[in-house]
Short mmCIF file of N, CA and C and ligand atoms in Angstrom, two decimals:
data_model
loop_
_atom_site.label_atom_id
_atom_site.label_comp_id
_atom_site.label_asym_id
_atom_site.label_seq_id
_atom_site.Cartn_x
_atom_site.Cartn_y
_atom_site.Cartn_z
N UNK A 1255 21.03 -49.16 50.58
CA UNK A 1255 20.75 -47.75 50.87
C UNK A 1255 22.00 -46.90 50.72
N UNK A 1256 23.04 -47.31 50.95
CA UNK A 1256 24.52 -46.74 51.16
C UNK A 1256 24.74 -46.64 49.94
N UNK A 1257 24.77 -47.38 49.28
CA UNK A 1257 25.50 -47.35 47.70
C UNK A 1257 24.14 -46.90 47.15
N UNK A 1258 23.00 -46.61 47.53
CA UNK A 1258 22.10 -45.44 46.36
C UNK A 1258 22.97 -43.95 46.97
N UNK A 1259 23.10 -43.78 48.05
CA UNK A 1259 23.13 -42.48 48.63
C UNK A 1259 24.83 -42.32 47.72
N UNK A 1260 25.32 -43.33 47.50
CA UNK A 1260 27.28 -43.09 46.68
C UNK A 1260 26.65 -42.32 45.30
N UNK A 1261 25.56 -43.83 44.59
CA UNK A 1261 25.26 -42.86 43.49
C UNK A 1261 24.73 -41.42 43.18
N UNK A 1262 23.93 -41.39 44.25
CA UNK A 1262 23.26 -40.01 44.47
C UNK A 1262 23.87 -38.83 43.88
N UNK A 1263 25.42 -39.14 45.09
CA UNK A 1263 26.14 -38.00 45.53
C UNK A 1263 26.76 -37.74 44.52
N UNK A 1264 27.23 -38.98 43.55
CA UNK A 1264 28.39 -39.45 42.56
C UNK A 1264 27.42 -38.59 41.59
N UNK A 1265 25.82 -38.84 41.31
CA UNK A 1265 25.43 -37.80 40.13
C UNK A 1265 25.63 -36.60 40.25
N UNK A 1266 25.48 -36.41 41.73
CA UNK A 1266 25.50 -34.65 41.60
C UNK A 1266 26.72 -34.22 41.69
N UNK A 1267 27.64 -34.92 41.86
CA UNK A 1267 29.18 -34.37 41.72
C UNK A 1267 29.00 -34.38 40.60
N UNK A 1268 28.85 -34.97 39.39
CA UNK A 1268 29.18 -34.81 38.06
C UNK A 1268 28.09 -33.83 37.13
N UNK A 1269 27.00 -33.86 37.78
CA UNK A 1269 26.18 -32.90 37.61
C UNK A 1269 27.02 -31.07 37.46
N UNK A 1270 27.33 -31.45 38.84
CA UNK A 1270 27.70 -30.15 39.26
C UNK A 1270 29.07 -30.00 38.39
N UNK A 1271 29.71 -30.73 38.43
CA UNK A 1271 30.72 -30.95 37.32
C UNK A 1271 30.44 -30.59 36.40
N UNK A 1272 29.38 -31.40 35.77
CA UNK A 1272 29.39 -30.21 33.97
C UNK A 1272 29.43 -28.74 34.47
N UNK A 1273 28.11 -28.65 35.39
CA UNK A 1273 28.03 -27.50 35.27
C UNK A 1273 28.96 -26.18 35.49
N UNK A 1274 29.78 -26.31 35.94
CA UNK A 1274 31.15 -25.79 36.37
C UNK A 1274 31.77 -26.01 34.99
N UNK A 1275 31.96 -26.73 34.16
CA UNK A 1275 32.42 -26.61 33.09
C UNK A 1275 31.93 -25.95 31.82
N UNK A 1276 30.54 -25.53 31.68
CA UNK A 1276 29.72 -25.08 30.88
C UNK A 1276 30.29 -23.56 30.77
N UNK A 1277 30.66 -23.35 29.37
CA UNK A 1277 31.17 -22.39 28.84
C UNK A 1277 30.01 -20.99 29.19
N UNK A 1278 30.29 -19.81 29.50
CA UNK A 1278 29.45 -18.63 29.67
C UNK A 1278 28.38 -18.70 28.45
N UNK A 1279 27.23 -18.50 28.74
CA UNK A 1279 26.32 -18.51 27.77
C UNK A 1279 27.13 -16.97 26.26
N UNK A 1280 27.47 -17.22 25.24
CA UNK A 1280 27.69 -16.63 24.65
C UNK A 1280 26.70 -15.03 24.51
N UNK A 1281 27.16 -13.87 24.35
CA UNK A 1281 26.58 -12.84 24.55
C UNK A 1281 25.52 -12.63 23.49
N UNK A 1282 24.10 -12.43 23.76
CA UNK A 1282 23.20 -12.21 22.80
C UNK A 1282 23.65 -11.41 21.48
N UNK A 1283 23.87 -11.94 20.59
CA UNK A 1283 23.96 -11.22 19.29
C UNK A 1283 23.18 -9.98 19.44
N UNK A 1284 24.02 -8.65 19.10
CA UNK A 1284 23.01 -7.17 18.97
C UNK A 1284 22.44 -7.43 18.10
N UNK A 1285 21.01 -6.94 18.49
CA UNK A 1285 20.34 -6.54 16.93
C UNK A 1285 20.53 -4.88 16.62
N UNK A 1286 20.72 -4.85 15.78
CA UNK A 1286 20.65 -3.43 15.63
C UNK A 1286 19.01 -2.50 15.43
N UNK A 1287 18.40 -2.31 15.76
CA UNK A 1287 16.95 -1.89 15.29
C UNK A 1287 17.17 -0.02 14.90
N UNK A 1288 16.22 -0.32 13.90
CA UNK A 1288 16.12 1.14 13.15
C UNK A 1288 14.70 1.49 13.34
N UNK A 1289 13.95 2.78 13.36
CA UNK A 1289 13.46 3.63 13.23
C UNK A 1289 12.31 3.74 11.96
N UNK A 1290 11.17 3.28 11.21
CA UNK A 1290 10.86 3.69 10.50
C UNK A 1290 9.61 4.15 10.36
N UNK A 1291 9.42 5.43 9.86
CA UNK A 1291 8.18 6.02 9.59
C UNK A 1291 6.67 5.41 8.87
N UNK A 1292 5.69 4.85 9.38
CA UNK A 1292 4.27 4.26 9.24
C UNK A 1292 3.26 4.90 8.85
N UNK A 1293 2.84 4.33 7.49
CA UNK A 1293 1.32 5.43 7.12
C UNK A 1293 0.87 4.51 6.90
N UNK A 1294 -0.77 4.28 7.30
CA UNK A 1294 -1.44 3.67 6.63
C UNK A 1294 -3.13 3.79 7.17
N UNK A 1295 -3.95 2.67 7.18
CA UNK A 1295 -5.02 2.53 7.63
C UNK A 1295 -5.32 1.38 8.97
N UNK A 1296 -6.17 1.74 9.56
CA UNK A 1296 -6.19 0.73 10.98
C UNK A 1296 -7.34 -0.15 10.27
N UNK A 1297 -6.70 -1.69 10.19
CA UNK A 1297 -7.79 -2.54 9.48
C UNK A 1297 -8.45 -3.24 11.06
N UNK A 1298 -7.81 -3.65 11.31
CA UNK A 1298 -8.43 -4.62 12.68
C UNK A 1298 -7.07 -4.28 14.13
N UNK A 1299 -7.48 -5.47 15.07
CA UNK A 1299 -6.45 -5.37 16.25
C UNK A 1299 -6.83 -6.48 16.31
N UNK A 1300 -5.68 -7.49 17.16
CA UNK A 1300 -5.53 -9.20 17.55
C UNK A 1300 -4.40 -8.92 18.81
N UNK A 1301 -5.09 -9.99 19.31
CA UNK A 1301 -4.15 -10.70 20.21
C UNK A 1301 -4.70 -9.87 21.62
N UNK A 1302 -5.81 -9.88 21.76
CA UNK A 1302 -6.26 -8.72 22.62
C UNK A 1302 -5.36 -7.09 22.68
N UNK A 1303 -5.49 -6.90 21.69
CA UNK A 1303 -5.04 -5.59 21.29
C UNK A 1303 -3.63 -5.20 21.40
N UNK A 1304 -2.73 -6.29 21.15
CA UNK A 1304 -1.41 -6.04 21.41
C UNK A 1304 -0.84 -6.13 20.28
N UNK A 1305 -1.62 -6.28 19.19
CA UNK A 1305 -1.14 -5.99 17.75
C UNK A 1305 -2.46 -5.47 16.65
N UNK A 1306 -1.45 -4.42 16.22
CA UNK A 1306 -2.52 -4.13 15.05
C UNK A 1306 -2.77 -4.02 13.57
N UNK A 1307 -3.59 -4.70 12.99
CA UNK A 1307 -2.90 -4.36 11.91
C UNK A 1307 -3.31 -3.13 10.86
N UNK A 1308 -2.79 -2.92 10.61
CA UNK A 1308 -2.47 -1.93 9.23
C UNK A 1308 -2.29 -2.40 8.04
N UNK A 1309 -3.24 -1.85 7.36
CA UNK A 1309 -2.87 -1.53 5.58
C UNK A 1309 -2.53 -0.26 5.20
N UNK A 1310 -0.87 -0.53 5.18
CA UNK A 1310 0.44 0.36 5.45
C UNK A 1310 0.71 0.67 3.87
N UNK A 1311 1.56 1.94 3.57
CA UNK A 1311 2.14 2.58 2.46
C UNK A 1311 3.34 1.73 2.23
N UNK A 1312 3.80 2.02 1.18
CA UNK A 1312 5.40 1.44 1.07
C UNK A 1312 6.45 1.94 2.40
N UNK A 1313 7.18 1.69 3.20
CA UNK A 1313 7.76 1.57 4.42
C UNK A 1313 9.14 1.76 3.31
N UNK A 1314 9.54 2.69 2.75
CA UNK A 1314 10.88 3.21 2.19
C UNK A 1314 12.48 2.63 2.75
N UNK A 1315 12.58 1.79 1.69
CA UNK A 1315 13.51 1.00 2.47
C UNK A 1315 13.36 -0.01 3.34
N UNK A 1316 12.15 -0.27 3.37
CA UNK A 1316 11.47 -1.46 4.53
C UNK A 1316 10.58 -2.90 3.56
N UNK A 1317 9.26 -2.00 3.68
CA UNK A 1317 8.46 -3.17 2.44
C UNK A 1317 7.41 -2.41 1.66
N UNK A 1318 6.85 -2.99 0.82
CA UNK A 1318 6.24 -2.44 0.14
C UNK A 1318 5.10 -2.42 1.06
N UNK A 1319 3.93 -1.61 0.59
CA UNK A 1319 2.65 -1.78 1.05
C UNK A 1319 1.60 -2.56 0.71
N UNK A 1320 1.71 -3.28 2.26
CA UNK A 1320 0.54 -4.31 2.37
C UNK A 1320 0.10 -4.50 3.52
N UNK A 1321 -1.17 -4.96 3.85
CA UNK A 1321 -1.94 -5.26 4.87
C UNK A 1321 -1.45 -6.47 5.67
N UNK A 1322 -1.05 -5.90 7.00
CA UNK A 1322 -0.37 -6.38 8.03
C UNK A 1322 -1.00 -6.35 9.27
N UNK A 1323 -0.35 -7.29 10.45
CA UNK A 1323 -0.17 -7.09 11.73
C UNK A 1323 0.81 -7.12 12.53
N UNK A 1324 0.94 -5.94 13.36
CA UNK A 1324 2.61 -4.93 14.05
C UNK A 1324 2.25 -5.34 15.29
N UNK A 1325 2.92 -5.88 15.85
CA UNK A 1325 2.80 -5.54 17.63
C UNK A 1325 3.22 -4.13 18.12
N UNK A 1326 2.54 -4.10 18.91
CA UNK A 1326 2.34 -2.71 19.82
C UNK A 1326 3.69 -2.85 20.61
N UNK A 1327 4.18 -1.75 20.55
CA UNK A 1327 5.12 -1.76 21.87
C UNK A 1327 4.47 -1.74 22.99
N UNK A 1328 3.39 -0.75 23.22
CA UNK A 1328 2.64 -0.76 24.64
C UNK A 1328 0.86 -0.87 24.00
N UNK A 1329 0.01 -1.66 24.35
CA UNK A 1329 -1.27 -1.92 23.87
C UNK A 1329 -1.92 -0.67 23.90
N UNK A 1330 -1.65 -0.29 25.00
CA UNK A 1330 -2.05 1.17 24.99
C UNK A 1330 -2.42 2.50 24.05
N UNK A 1331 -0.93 2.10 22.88
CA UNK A 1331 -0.81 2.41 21.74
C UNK A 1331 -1.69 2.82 21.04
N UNK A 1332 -2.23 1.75 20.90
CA UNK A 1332 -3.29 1.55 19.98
C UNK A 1332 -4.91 1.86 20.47
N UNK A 1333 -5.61 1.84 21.88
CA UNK A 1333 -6.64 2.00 21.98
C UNK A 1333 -7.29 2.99 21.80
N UNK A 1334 -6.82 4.00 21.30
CA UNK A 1334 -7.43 5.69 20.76
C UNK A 1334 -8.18 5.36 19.63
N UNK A 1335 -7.34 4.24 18.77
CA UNK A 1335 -8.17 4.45 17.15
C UNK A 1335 -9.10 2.86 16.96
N UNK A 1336 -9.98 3.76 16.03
CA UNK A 1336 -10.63 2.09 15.42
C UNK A 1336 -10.86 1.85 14.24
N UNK A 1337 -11.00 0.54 13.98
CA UNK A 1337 -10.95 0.35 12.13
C UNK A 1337 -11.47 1.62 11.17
N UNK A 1338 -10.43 1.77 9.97
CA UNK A 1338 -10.97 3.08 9.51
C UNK A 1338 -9.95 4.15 9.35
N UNK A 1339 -9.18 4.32 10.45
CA UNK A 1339 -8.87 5.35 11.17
C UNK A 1339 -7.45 5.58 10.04
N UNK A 1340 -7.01 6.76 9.70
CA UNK A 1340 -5.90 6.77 8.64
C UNK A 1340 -4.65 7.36 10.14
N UNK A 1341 -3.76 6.87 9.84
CA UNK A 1341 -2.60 7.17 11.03
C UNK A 1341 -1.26 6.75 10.22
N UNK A 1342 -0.63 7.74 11.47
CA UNK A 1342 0.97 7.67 10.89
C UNK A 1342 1.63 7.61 12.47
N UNK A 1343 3.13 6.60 12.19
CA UNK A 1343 3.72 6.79 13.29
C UNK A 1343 5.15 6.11 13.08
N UNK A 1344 5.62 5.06 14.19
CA UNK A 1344 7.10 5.14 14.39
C UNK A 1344 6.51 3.58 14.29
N UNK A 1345 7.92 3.03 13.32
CA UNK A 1345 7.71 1.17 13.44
C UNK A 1345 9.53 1.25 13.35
N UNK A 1346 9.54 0.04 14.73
CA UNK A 1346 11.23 -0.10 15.32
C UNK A 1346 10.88 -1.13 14.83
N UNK A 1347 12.31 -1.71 14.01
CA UNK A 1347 12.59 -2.45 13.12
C UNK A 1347 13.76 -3.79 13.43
N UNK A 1348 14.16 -4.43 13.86
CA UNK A 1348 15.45 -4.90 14.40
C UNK A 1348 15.09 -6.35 14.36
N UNK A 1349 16.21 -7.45 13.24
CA UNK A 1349 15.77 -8.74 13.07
C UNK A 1349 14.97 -9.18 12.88
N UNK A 1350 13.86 -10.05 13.55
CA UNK A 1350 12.52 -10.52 12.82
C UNK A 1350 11.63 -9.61 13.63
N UNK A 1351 11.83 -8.83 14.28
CA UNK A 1351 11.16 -8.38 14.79
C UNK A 1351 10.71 -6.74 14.64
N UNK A 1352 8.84 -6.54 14.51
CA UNK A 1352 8.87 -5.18 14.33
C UNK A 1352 7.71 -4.83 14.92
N UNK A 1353 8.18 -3.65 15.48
CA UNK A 1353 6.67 -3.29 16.48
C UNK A 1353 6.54 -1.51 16.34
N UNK A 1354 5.27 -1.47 16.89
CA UNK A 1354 4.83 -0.14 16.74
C UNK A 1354 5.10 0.61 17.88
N UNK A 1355 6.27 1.88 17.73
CA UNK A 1355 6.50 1.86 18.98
C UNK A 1355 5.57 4.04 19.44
N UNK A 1356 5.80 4.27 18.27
CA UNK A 1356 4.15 5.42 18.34
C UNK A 1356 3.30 5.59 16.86
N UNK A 1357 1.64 6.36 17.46
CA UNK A 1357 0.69 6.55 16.66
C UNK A 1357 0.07 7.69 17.10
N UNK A 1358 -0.27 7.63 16.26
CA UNK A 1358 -1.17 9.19 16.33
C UNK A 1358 -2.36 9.03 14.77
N UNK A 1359 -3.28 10.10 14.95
CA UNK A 1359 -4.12 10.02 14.02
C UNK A 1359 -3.58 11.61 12.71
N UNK A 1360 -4.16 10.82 11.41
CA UNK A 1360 -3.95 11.96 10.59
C UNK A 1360 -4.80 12.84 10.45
CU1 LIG B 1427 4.19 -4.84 5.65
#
C-alpha cells in the first residue's frame, strides 16, 4: 500500500513536473479577415439554418461564381428570406473560414 501511495505521489510530481515545464501555448496566429460584398440567389439553408447557401456572383477578388454554402454569423441572418430570394450583403473572409455576416433583400 505504501509504495503504491510513493508511486502515486512520484506520478504526480512528475506529472506536475511536465506541466510546469510546458512552454506557454504559442499565441493564436492572427487571421486577418476582410470584408466582402455578396450577390446572389438564396438556393437552400442547412445545418438547421446556420448556413446558407447561395448561388453567388463573382466575389471580386474572392471567387468566381458558384453555388455555395456560407455560415451565418447569426442564424437569425438568414430567416427573413426563402429559396428564390435575390440578396446582397457582407461575407467576412479570414483563412478557411467565411461567413455571412449581413443580408438584406434586393
Ligand atoms: Cu463561392
Amino acid at each position: 500500500m505504501k509504495k503504491l501511495a510513493l508511486i502515486a505521489g512520484l506520478g504526480l510530481a512528475l506529472g506536475l513536473g511536465l506541466t510546469a515545464c510546458q512552454k506557454p501555448a504559442p499565441a493564436a496566429a492572427t487571421v486577418e479577415t476582410k470584408d466582402y460584398s455578396i450577390t446572389g440567389f438564396v438556393r437552400g439553408f442547412q445545418a438547421d439554418g446556420k448556413v446558407i447557401i447561395l448561388e453567388h456572383q463573382k466575389i471580386e477578388g474572392l471567387m468566381d461564381g458558384m453555388t455555395m454554402g456560407f455560415e451565418l454569423a447569426d442564424p437569425a441572418l438568414g430567416k427573413p428570406f426563402k429559396v428564390g430570394d435575390h440578396v446582397t450583403g457582407t461575407l467576412s473572409h479570414g483563412g478557411d473560414l467565411y461567413k455571412i455576416t449581413a443580408l438584406k433583400k434586393i
